Coordinates of C-alpha atoms in Angstrom, one line a residue:
Chain A
M1 CA 3.3 6.1 25.5
T2 CA 4.3 1.9 26.3
N3 CA 7.2 0.3 25.9
T4 CA 6.5 -2.8 24.5
A5 CA 9.4 -4.9 26.2
S6 CA 8.0 -4.1 30.2
A7 CA 4.3 -3.4 29.2
S8 CA 1.3 -5.7 29.8
F9 CA -0.9 -7.1 27.3
P10 CA -3.3 -5.9 25.6
Q11 CA -1.9 -2.7 24.4
I12 CA -3.8 0.1 22.6
V13 CA -1.5 2.1 21.0
P14 CA -2.6 4.4 17.7
M15 CA -0.6 3.7 14.2
G16 CA -0.5 6.8 12.4
L17 CA -3.8 9.2 12.3
A18 CA -6.6 6.7 11.0
G19 CA -5.4 3.7 12.7
L20 CA -5.9 1.7 16.1
L21 CA -3.5 -1.3 17.1
V22 CA -4.5 -3.8 19.6
R23 CA -1.6 -5.3 21.1
F24 CA -1.4 -9.0 22.3
S25 CA 2.0 -10.3 22.5
A26 CA 5.5 -8.2 21.2
R27 CA 7.0 -12.0 20.6
L28 CA 5.7 -14.7 18.7
D29 CA 3.1 -16.7 20.7
E30 CA 0.0 -18.9 20.2
R31 CA -2.2 -17.8 22.9
A32 CA -1.7 -14.2 21.5
N33 CA -2.2 -15.3 18.1
R34 CA -5.6 -17.2 18.9
A35 CA -6.3 -14.0 21.0
A36 CA -5.7 -11.8 17.9
L37 CA -7.5 -13.8 16.0
A38 CA -10.9 -13.9 17.9
F39 CA -10.7 -10.0 19.1
R40 CA -10.8 -9.2 15.1
A41 CA -14.0 -11.2 14.2
A42 CA -15.2 -9.2 17.4
V43 CA -14.9 -5.8 16.4
E44 CA -15.8 -6.8 12.3
A45 CA -18.9 -8.3 14.0
V46 CA -19.7 -4.7 16.3
R47 CA -17.9 -2.2 13.9
P48 CA -17.4 0.3 16.1
E49 CA -18.5 3.9 14.6
G50 CA -15.9 5.4 11.9
V51 CA -13.9 2.1 11.2
E52 CA -13.0 1.4 8.1
E53 CA -11.9 -2.2 8.1
T54 CA -9.8 -4.7 10.4
A55 CA -6.7 -6.6 10.4
S56 CA -5.0 -9.2 12.3
S57 CA -0.6 -9.8 12.2
L58 CA 0.9 -12.4 14.2
G59 CA 0.0 -11.0 18.0
S60 CA -2.0 -7.7 17.0
V61 CA -5.5 -6.6 15.6
F62 CA -5.4 -3.1 13.8
L63 CA -8.2 -0.9 13.0
R64 CA -8.5 1.6 10.2
F65 CA -10.9 4.1 11.0
D66 CA -12.0 7.6 9.0
P67 CA -10.5 10.5 11.2
G68 CA -13.3 12.4 10.0
V69 CA -16.0 10.5 12.1
T70 CA -14.1 9.4 15.3
D71 CA -10.7 9.8 16.6
H72 CA -8.2 7.3 18.9
R73 CA -9.9 8.7 22.5
K74 CA -13.0 7.5 21.2
L75 CA -12.2 4.3 19.5
S76 CA -10.0 3.5 22.2
E77 CA -12.5 3.7 24.9
R78 CA -14.8 1.7 22.6
V79 CA -11.9 -1.0 21.9
A80 CA -11.1 -1.0 25.7
D81 CA -15.0 -1.7 26.3
L82 CA -14.5 -4.5 23.9
L83 CA -11.1 -5.8 25.5
G84 CA -12.4 -5.9 29.1
A85 CA -15.7 -8.0 28.0
R86 CA -13.8 -11.6 28.2
D87 CA -9.9 -13.0 28.1
W88 CA -9.0 -13.2 25.0
F89 CA -6.6 -14.9 25.3
A90 CA -8.6 -18.1 26.1
A91 CA -11.2 -17.2 23.3
P92 CA -11.7 -19.9 21.0
L93 CA -10.9 -19.1 17.1
P94 CA -13.2 -18.1 15.0
A95 CA -16.1 -19.5 13.1
G96 CA -15.5 -20.6 9.3
R97 CA -12.4 -21.2 9.3
R98 CA -11.6 -24.3 6.8
L99 CA -8.7 -26.8 6.6
W100 CA -6.6 -27.3 3.5
T101 CA -5.2 -30.1 2.1
V102 CA -2.2 -29.5 -0.2
P103 CA -0.3 -31.6 -2.6
A104 CA 3.3 -30.2 -1.5
V105 CA 6.8 -32.1 -2.6
F106 CA 9.6 -32.1 0.1
D107 CA 12.5 -31.1 -2.5
G108 CA 13.6 -27.8 -2.1
P109 CA 17.0 -26.6 -2.8
D110 CA 17.9 -25.6 0.7
L111 CA 16.2 -28.6 2.3
A112 CA 19.5 -29.9 3.2
A113 CA 20.5 -26.6 4.9
A114 CA 17.4 -26.4 6.9
A115 CA 17.7 -30.0 7.8
S116 CA 21.4 -29.3 9.3
L117 CA 20.0 -26.4 11.3
V118 CA 17.2 -28.4 12.8
G119 CA 19.5 -31.3 13.7
L120 CA 17.6 -33.9 11.3
S121 CA 18.3 -35.5 8.0
P122 CA 16.9 -33.7 5.2
S123 CA 14.8 -36.7 4.6
D124 CA 13.7 -37.0 8.1
A125 CA 13.1 -33.1 7.9
A126 CA 11.1 -33.4 5.1
E127 CA 9.1 -36.0 6.7
E128 CA 7.9 -33.7 9.4
L129 CA 7.1 -31.1 7.5
A130 CA 5.1 -33.0 5.8
A131 CA 3.2 -34.5 8.8
A132 CA 2.9 -31.2 10.3
R133 CA -0.4 -29.4 10.7
V134 CA 0.3 -25.7 11.3
R135 CA -2.2 -22.6 11.2
V136 CA -2.5 -19.6 9.2
L137 CA -1.1 -17.2 11.7
A138 CA -1.3 -13.8 9.5
I139 CA -1.7 -13.1 5.9
G140 CA 0.3 -10.3 5.0
F141 CA 3.6 -8.7 3.8
A142 CA 2.6 -9.5 0.0
P143 CA -1.0 -10.5 -1.4
G144 CA -2.5 -13.4 0.0
L145 CA 1.1 -14.4 1.8
P146 CA 0.0 -17.0 4.7
Y147 CA 2.9 -16.9 7.7
M148 CA 1.9 -20.8 9.4
G149 CA 2.4 -22.2 12.4
T150 CA 4.0 -23.3 14.8
L151 CA 6.2 -25.9 13.9
P152 CA 8.1 -27.5 17.0
A153 CA 10.7 -25.8 18.9
H154 CA 13.2 -27.4 17.3
W155 CA 12.0 -25.3 13.7
D156 CA 13.3 -22.2 15.3
I157 CA 16.1 -21.5 12.6
P158 CA 17.4 -18.3 11.6
R159 CA 16.6 -16.4 8.6
Q160 CA 20.0 -16.4 6.0
T161 CA 21.7 -13.5 5.7
A162 CA 21.7 -13.6 2.3
L163 CA 19.1 -13.0 0.0
T164 CA 17.4 -15.7 -2.3
P165 CA 17.6 -13.2 -5.3
V166 CA 14.2 -15.3 -6.5
A167 CA 12.0 -17.7 -4.9
P168 CA 9.3 -18.9 -7.2
A169 CA 5.4 -18.7 -7.5
G170 CA 4.4 -21.6 -4.6
A171 CA 8.0 -22.3 -3.1
I172 CA 7.3 -23.8 0.1
V173 CA 10.4 -22.2 2.8
V174 CA 10.7 -22.3 6.4
A175 CA 12.1 -20.3 9.1
V176 CA 11.3 -19.6 12.8
R177 CA 8.9 -21.6 13.7
Q178 CA 7.5 -20.9 10.7
I179 CA 6.2 -21.9 7.2
I180 CA 5.3 -19.8 4.2
I181 CA 3.9 -20.4 1.0
F182 CA 5.0 -17.3 -1.8
P183 CA 1.8 -16.9 -3.8
T184 CA 3.9 -15.4 -6.4
A185 CA 7.8 -14.8 -7.5
T186 CA 9.6 -13.0 -4.6
P187 CA 13.2 -12.4 -3.0
T188 CA 13.8 -14.1 0.2
G189 CA 15.9 -14.7 3.5
W190 CA 14.2 -17.7 4.3
R191 CA 14.9 -21.3 3.1
Q192 CA 13.3 -23.1 0.2
V193 CA 12.3 -26.6 1.4
G194 CA 9.3 -27.5 -1.1
R195 CA 6.7 -26.3 -4.0
T196 CA 3.4 -26.5 -4.7
G197 CA 1.3 -25.9 -7.0
F198 CA -1.3 -23.6 -4.7
R199 CA -1.5 -20.5 -5.6
A200 CA -2.9 -18.2 -2.2
F201 CA -3.6 -15.2 -4.4
R202 CA -5.6 -15.4 -7.8
P203 CA -5.8 -11.9 -9.5
G204 CA -9.4 -12.2 -10.8
A205 CA -10.6 -15.0 -9.8
A206 CA -14.2 -15.2 -8.0
D207 CA -12.0 -15.3 -4.5
P208 CA -8.6 -13.9 -5.4
F209 CA -7.5 -14.9 -1.4
P210 CA -8.7 -18.2 -0.5
L211 CA -6.6 -18.1 2.4
A212 CA -8.1 -16.4 5.8
A213 CA -5.9 -16.4 8.4
G214 CA -6.6 -19.2 11.5
D215 CA -7.5 -21.8 8.5
E216 CA -5.7 -24.8 9.1
I217 CA -3.2 -27.1 6.8
R218 CA -2.1 -29.8 6.5
F219 CA 0.6 -31.4 3.3
R220 CA -0.3 -34.4 1.3
P221 CA 3.6 -35.2 0.0
V222 CA 3.3 -35.9 -3.6
T223 CA 6.0 -37.0 -6.1
G224 CA 7.1 -34.4 -8.7
R225 CA 5.4 -36.1 -11.2
D226 CA 2.8 -36.3 -9.3
L227 CA 2.8 -32.1 -8.9
D228 CA 3.1 -31.4 -12.3
A229 CA 0.0 -33.4 -13.3
L230 CA -2.0 -32.0 -10.5
T231 CA -1.0 -28.4 -11.4
S232 CA -1.9 -28.7 -14.8
A233 CA -5.5 -30.3 -14.0
D234 CA -5.7 -27.6 -11.4
P235 CA -3.8 -24.6 -12.0
A236 CA -4.8 -22.3 -9.3
G237 CA -5.1 -24.3 -6.5
G238 CA -2.7 -27.6 -7.0
G239 CA -4.9 -30.1 -6.5
A240 CA -5.5 -28.9 -2.7
V241 CA -8.8 -29.4 -0.9
A242 CA -10.6 -27.4 1.6
E243 CA -12.7 -28.6 4.1
A244 CA -15.1 -26.9 7.0
L245 CA -13.9 -26.9 10.2
P246 CA -16.3 -27.1 13.2
Chain B
M1 CA -15.0 4.1 -26.0
S2 CA -11.3 4.2 -27.1
A3 CA -9.4 7.4 -26.7
L4 CA -6.1 7.4 -26.8
R5 CA -4.0 5.1 -28.1
V6 CA -0.2 4.6 -27.1
L7 CA 2.6 5.7 -29.4
S8 CA 5.8 5.1 -26.5
A9 CA 5.2 5.0 -22.9
G10 CA 8.2 5.2 -20.3
P11 CA 9.0 2.4 -18.1
G12 CA 6.9 3.7 -14.9
V13 CA 3.7 4.6 -17.1
T14 CA 0.5 3.1 -15.0
V15 CA -3.3 3.8 -14.8
Q16 CA -3.9 5.0 -11.2
D17 CA -7.4 5.4 -9.2
L18 CA -8.2 5.5 -5.8
G19 CA -6.9 2.0 -5.1
R20 CA -8.4 -0.9 -3.2
P21 CA -8.8 -0.2 0.1
G22 CA -10.1 -2.7 2.7
R23 CA -8.2 -5.4 1.8
L24 CA -5.8 -4.6 4.4
A25 CA -6.9 -8.5 6.0
C26 CA -5.5 -10.4 2.8
G27 CA -2.1 -8.9 2.8
L28 CA -3.2 -6.2 -0.4
S29 CA -1.8 -2.7 0.1
R30 CA -4.3 -0.3 -1.7
G31 CA -2.2 0.9 -4.2
G32 CA -3.5 4.1 -5.8
A33 CA -2.3 7.3 -7.0
T34 CA 1.1 7.9 -5.2
D35 CA -0.2 11.8 -5.3
A36 CA -3.9 11.2 -4.7
L37 CA -3.5 15.5 -4.4
A38 CA -3.4 14.9 -8.1
L39 CA -5.7 12.5 -8.7
A40 CA -8.4 15.8 -7.1
E41 CA -6.8 18.5 -8.9
G42 CA -7.3 15.9 -12.5
A43 CA -10.7 15.9 -11.1
A44 CA -11.5 19.3 -10.3
L45 CA -9.5 20.7 -13.7
L46 CA -12.2 18.2 -15.7
G47 CA -15.3 18.2 -14.1
Q48 CA -15.5 15.0 -12.3
A49 CA -15.0 12.5 -9.7
T50 CA -11.9 12.0 -7.4
D51 CA -12.0 8.4 -8.3
C52 CA -11.6 8.2 -12.4
A53 CA -8.3 6.6 -13.2
A54 CA -5.8 8.8 -14.6
L55 CA -2.6 7.8 -16.4
E56 CA 0.6 8.4 -13.8
M57 CA 3.6 8.7 -15.2
A58 CA 6.9 8.6 -13.1
G59 CA 9.8 11.0 -14.1
F60 CA 8.7 10.9 -17.9
G61 CA 5.7 10.1 -19.9
G62 CA 5.4 9.3 -23.3
E63 CA 3.5 10.1 -26.5
F64 CA -0.3 9.6 -26.7
E65 CA -2.6 9.8 -30.4
A66 CA -5.8 10.9 -30.0
T67 CA -8.4 8.1 -31.7
H68 CA -11.3 11.0 -31.1
D69 CA -11.8 14.5 -30.2
V70 CA -11.1 14.4 -25.9
T71 CA -10.4 17.1 -23.6
V72 CA -7.3 15.9 -21.3
A73 CA -5.6 17.4 -18.3
L74 CA -2.3 17.1 -16.8
T75 CA -1.2 17.6 -12.7
G76 CA 1.0 16.3 -10.7
A77 CA 4.9 16.9 -10.9
P78 CA 5.4 19.5 -13.9
M79 CA 6.2 17.8 -17.7
R80 CA 7.4 19.3 -21.3
A81 CA 4.3 18.9 -23.0
V82 CA 3.4 19.5 -26.5
I83 CA 0.5 18.6 -28.9
E84 CA 1.7 19.3 -32.4
D85 CA 4.5 20.9 -31.2
R86 CA 3.0 23.4 -29.6
R87 CA 4.2 23.7 -25.9
I88 CA 1.0 23.3 -23.4
P89 CA 0.7 24.7 -20.0
W90 CA 0.6 22.0 -16.7
N91 CA -2.6 22.1 -14.6
A92 CA -4.5 22.6 -17.2
T93 CA -6.8 21.2 -19.6
H94 CA -6.6 20.7 -23.4
L95 CA -8.6 20.0 -26.1
L96 CA -6.9 17.3 -28.3
R97 CA -8.2 16.4 -31.7
A98 CA -8.9 13.3 -33.3
G99 CA -5.5 12.5 -34.7
Q100 CA -3.4 14.7 -33.2
R101 CA -0.6 13.7 -30.7
L102 CA 0.2 14.5 -27.4
E103 CA 4.0 14.4 -26.3
I104 CA 4.5 14.8 -22.4
G105 CA 8.8 14.0 -21.8
G106 CA 10.8 14.3 -18.8
A107 CA 9.3 15.8 -15.2
E108 CA 10.9 19.6 -14.9
A109 CA 10.4 19.3 -11.0
G110 CA 9.0 16.6 -9.1
V111 CA 8.3 12.7 -9.9
Y112 CA 4.9 11.8 -10.7
G113 CA 2.9 13.4 -13.3
Y114 CA -0.8 12.8 -14.0
L115 CA -2.8 12.7 -17.5
H116 CA -6.6 12.6 -17.4
V117 CA -8.9 12.2 -19.9
A118 CA -12.7 13.3 -19.7
G119 CA -14.9 10.6 -19.0
G120 CA -11.5 8.7 -16.5
F121 CA -9.8 5.6 -18.6
A122 CA -12.3 3.2 -18.4
T123 CA -9.5 0.3 -18.3
E124 CA -10.7 -3.2 -17.2
E125 CA -11.3 -3.1 -13.4
I126 CA -9.7 -5.7 -10.9
M127 CA -10.8 -6.2 -7.5
D128 CA -13.0 -3.0 -7.7
S129 CA -10.1 -0.6 -9.1
R130 CA -8.7 0.3 -12.4
S131 CA -4.8 0.8 -11.0
A132 CA -2.0 -1.3 -11.4
H133 CA -0.5 -3.0 -8.2
V134 CA 2.8 -4.2 -9.9
T135 CA 4.0 -5.3 -7.2
A136 CA 1.3 -7.6 -6.7
G137 CA 0.9 -8.5 -9.9
I138 CA -2.0 -6.9 -11.0
G139 CA -2.4 -4.8 -14.0
A140 CA 0.9 -3.8 -15.8
P141 CA 2.1 -0.8 -17.0
V142 CA 1.2 0.9 -19.7
M143 CA 2.8 -0.3 -23.3
A144 CA 3.0 1.2 -26.8
G145 CA 0.6 0.0 -29.3
Q146 CA -2.3 -0.3 -26.8
T147 CA -5.6 1.6 -27.0
L148 CA -6.9 3.2 -23.7
P149 CA -10.6 3.5 -23.7
A150 CA -12.2 6.6 -21.9
G151 CA -15.7 6.6 -20.0
P152 CA -18.3 9.0 -20.8
A153 CA -17.3 12.6 -20.6
G154 CA -19.4 14.8 -19.0
T155 CA -19.5 18.5 -18.4
A156 CA -15.6 19.0 -19.3
R157 CA -13.6 21.8 -21.1
A158 CA -10.3 22.8 -22.7
G159 CA -8.8 26.0 -21.5
L160 CA -9.1 25.8 -17.6
R161 CA -6.1 26.2 -15.4
L162 CA -5.6 25.4 -11.3
D163 CA -3.0 26.9 -9.1
V164 CA -1.2 24.4 -7.4
A165 CA 0.3 24.6 -4.3
D166 CA 4.3 23.7 -5.0
R167 CA 5.0 20.2 -3.6
F168 CA 8.0 19.5 -5.8
A169 CA 10.9 20.6 -4.3
G170 CA 10.8 18.5 -0.7
G171 CA 10.4 20.3 2.4
T172 CA 8.7 19.7 6.0
V173 CA 7.1 17.2 6.5
R174 CA 4.3 16.6 9.3
I175 CA 4.7 13.0 11.6
V176 CA 2.3 11.8 14.0
A177 CA 3.8 9.1 17.1
S178 CA 2.8 5.7 15.9
A179 CA 2.9 2.1 17.2
Q180 CA 6.5 2.0 17.4
T181 CA 7.6 5.3 18.0
A182 CA 8.4 4.5 21.6
L183 CA 11.2 1.8 20.5
F184 CA 13.2 4.9 19.5
S185 CA 15.3 6.4 22.5
E186 CA 14.6 9.9 23.2
A187 CA 18.2 11.1 22.1
E188 CA 17.2 9.1 18.6
R189 CA 14.3 11.1 18.2
A190 CA 15.5 14.0 18.5
R191 CA 18.2 13.5 16.2
F192 CA 16.0 12.4 13.6
V193 CA 14.0 15.6 13.7
A194 CA 17.6 17.9 13.2
T195 CA 18.1 15.5 10.5
E196 CA 18.3 17.1 6.8
F197 CA 17.3 13.9 4.7
V198 CA 18.0 13.9 0.9
R199 CA 15.5 11.8 -1.4
D200 CA 17.7 9.0 -2.8
P201 CA 17.5 7.7 -6.2
R202 CA 16.1 4.5 -4.6
A203 CA 12.2 5.0 -4.4
N204 CA 9.1 3.7 -6.3
R205 CA 5.6 3.1 -5.5
Q206 CA 6.4 1.0 -2.4
G207 CA 8.3 3.9 -1.0
V208 CA 11.2 6.3 -1.0
R209 CA 14.8 5.7 0.7
L210 CA 15.5 8.7 2.2
A211 CA 19.7 9.4 2.6
H212 CA 21.6 10.9 5.2
E213 CA 25.3 12.3 6.8
G214 CA 25.8 11.0 10.4
A215 CA 24.9 7.5 12.5
P216 CA 22.5 5.3 11.6
F217 CA 19.0 4.9 13.4
R218 CA 18.6 2.6 15.3
A219 CA 15.6 1.3 18.0
E220 CA 15.9 -1.0 20.5
E221 CA 15.4 -4.4 20.7
Q222 CA 15.5 -4.1 16.5
L223 CA 16.0 -7.4 15.4
S224 CA 13.3 -9.0 17.5
I225 CA 10.3 -7.0 16.9
L226 CA 6.9 -8.8 16.0
S227 CA 5.9 -8.2 12.4
E228 CA 3.0 -5.5 12.7
I229 CA 0.4 -3.8 10.3
I230 CA 2.1 -1.1 7.8
V231 CA 0.3 2.1 6.7
P232 CA 0.9 4.0 4.0
G233 CA 2.9 6.9 5.3
D234 CA 4.9 5.3 7.6
V235 CA 8.3 5.4 8.3
Q236 CA 10.2 2.5 8.6
M237 CA 14.2 2.0 9.8
T238 CA 15.8 -0.7 7.4
G239 CA 18.7 -2.9 8.8
E240 CA 21.0 -0.1 7.4
G241 CA 19.1 2.5 10.0
T242 CA 17.9 4.3 6.9
P243 CA 14.5 5.9 6.9
Y244 CA 12.2 4.7 3.7
V245 CA 8.7 6.3 3.6
L246 CA 6.2 3.7 2.8
L247 CA 3.4 4.9 0.1
S248 CA 0.1 3.6 -1.5
E249 CA 1.8 0.1 -3.1
C250 CA 4.0 -0.8 0.8
Q251 CA 3.6 -4.3 2.1
T252 CA 1.1 -5.2 4.4
M253 CA 3.2 -5.9 7.4
G254 CA 6.9 -6.0 8.7
G255 CA 9.0 -6.2 11.1
Y256 CA 11.5 -3.3 11.0
P257 CA 10.5 -0.7 13.6
R258 CA 8.9 2.6 12.2
I259 CA 9.8 5.7 14.0
G260 CA 5.8 7.3 13.1
T261 CA 3.8 8.1 10.1
V262 CA 3.6 11.0 8.0
V263 CA 0.4 12.4 7.5
P264 CA -1.9 11.7 4.6
D265 CA -1.8 15.4 3.5
D266 CA 2.2 15.4 3.7
L267 CA 2.4 12.6 1.9
P268 CA 2.6 13.8 -1.5
L269 CA 5.2 15.9 -0.3
V270 CA 7.3 12.9 0.1
A271 CA 6.4 11.1 -3.0
Q272 CA 7.0 13.9 -5.4
A273 CA 10.4 14.9 -4.2
G274 CA 12.5 14.6 -7.2
P275 CA 16.0 13.2 -6.6
G276 CA 18.2 15.5 -4.6
A277 CA 15.3 17.2 -2.8
R278 CA 15.9 17.6 1.0
L279 CA 13.1 17.0 3.2
R280 CA 12.6 17.5 7.4
F281 CA 10.4 15.8 9.9
R282 CA 8.6 17.4 12.2
F283 CA 6.3 15.5 15.1
V284 CA 3.1 16.9 15.8
S285 CA 0.6 15.4 18.0
L286 CA -2.2 12.8 17.3
D287 CA -4.7 15.9 18.0
D288 CA -3.5 18.8 16.1
A289 CA -3.0 16.4 12.8
V290 CA -6.6 15.1 13.4
A291 CA -7.8 18.7 13.4
D292 CA -5.8 20.1 10.5
Y293 CA -6.7 17.0 8.8
R294 CA -10.9 17.5 9.2
R295 CA -10.0 21.1 8.1
A296 CA -8.5 20.2 5.3
R297 CA -12.0 17.6 4.1
A298 CA -14.6 20.2 4.9
G299 CA -15.3 21.4 1.6
E300 CA -12.4 19.8 -0.2
A301 CA -14.1 19.2 -3.6
T302 CA -15.9 22.8 -4.1
R303 CA -12.6 24.3 -2.6
L304 CA -10.7 22.8 -5.8
S305 CA -13.3 23.2 -8.1
A306 CA -13.8 27.3 -7.3
A307 CA -10.4 27.3 -7.8
V308 CA -10.3 26.3 -11.6
R309 CA -9.5 29.9 -13.6
P310 CA -9.6 30.4 -17.5
L311 CA -6.7 29.8 -18.7
I312 CA -5.1 33.0 -20.2
R313 CA -3.2 32.4 -23.0
D314 CA -0.9 35.1 -24.7
P315 CA -2.5 38.5 -26.2
A316 CA -2.5 36.6 -30.0
A317 CA -5.2 33.9 -28.3
M318 CA -7.2 36.3 -27.1
A319 CA -10.0 35.8 -29.1
D320 CA -10.0 31.8 -28.4
L321 CA -10.0 32.9 -24.6
L322 CA -12.9 34.9 -25.2
S323 CA -15.1 31.5 -26.4
Y324 CA -14.1 30.0 -23.0
Q325 CA -15.5 32.7 -21.2
L326 CA -18.3 32.0 -23.2
V327 CA -18.7 28.4 -22.6
G328 CA -17.2 28.7 -19.6
G329 CA -17.6 29.8 -16.1
V330 CA -20.9 28.2 -15.2
T331 CA -19.0 25.2 -12.9
A332 CA -16.6 27.1 -11.2
G333 CA -18.7 29.9 -10.8
D334 CA -21.1 27.9 -9.1
D335 CA -19.0 25.8 -7.0
L336 CA -17.8 29.3 -5.8
A337 CA -20.9 31.0 -5.0
R338 CA -22.1 28.0 -2.9
E339 CA -19.1 28.2 -1.1
E340 CA -19.8 32.1 -0.3
G341 CA -22.9 31.1 0.8

């Protein structure tokens, strides 16, 4: 088995009885994330025999298969062929991505603390976040939860050591050059800098998971009153609009 | 059609089927019955499909009243069960007449007991499944006052039993190396398999915490691991160096290091380990694990239904028993013949 710290990428490693992981990096890395998104799309397009589902995370792609149909060795060979077909680090992002414009208020309880770690005034920090255009690097941990990034290097701030007992649904939180919009209320070590009426998980809706990895997000700063109005008019979307990305 | 009125329910009673596979990319873990084998056993007892929804009861059941005559099956962690003051056996099917009450108490061993009805519970489907996924906010625990509908009953009969393997007292669990196993030194892995763990009270449908004596388990570069996909069965070492075995309702991605993955067929052993039960881990090769898995799948449903037998009760009930045999035996006998043929 290869050690992640010293080995070269991509790596193909078994993950449990019914899984294979294709790892493009052991560190947060924009190119590895692009590679993961593109490679997952390529695997989905081919759907090798026995593969039941695929998912990408920040820098890797997971394939779940039926061990009654195929096995790690056979599938690894197939995956290695696909990996060899091109330079995945240089691959374009998959088709079908969307650009979301999400109304948000940057007035979170931890804005001042986050701003001071970043080395900005709270209003400058809020302005930078409001102007950022980020990509959904991965969906995971909880249903619909988007890890978005990558923020400029000075936003590489650590998680808090103590957990905030509950950040509400719609909370916008930051840490380690990433932004998350919480789909549901959750305890967190990330710092809450803002809020939105946008819900990334809508159980029972026709489209329960509006976001997909690769989608891009920009925020539209609004006042608290505007946000409330947008959210009562559009309880799941909070006034967010999506357009197709070329 | 309605089947059972819930008069009272423990705090961890939920409707569960096989869950919602295929949504890992959306951050939603599969969920579904924590002890999938118990779901299959109930299906075999009632002669129905394994994807029929049942009530999963964590540690404690509740009181249920039949709105119509209904055949029920009880599987998983054995619990004290009573129909109208008469104690009834677990791992068996029973007829509950309209108006009769079934009381299910605390688990006598293990954790998750299951109450099945003929036809399966026909509660609302959300995203192709009836399973409550409590951490995701899908569905909710069953509450007193609810009436649970059932689907069309097939050929279910009361008075049948199924002998099951005891998986309620801990034991040795098979584990395979996984994507992050190499982050643990050989010495740390050796210590892991040499350690006896005790199932901690901190456990739920997401995972089971295991306590042990001795130093915490540490991986190399443990704080800088990039979050990767998590699968049920993964044994994750939290910041405090204590293992959690992740179950069907686990998070889908995480950065704590994982020393290996429990094979699916041994996961019920972990989920059903009652408070204080002792567990050990044994690494098996992927090849052996896959071979075992394939052997276990071959004819699994047939094997289970072939093992269904008439319930033998005390001699006073012999007349009753004979009547079961007269009506019964068809499905089980046929399955047995097919397996032998």
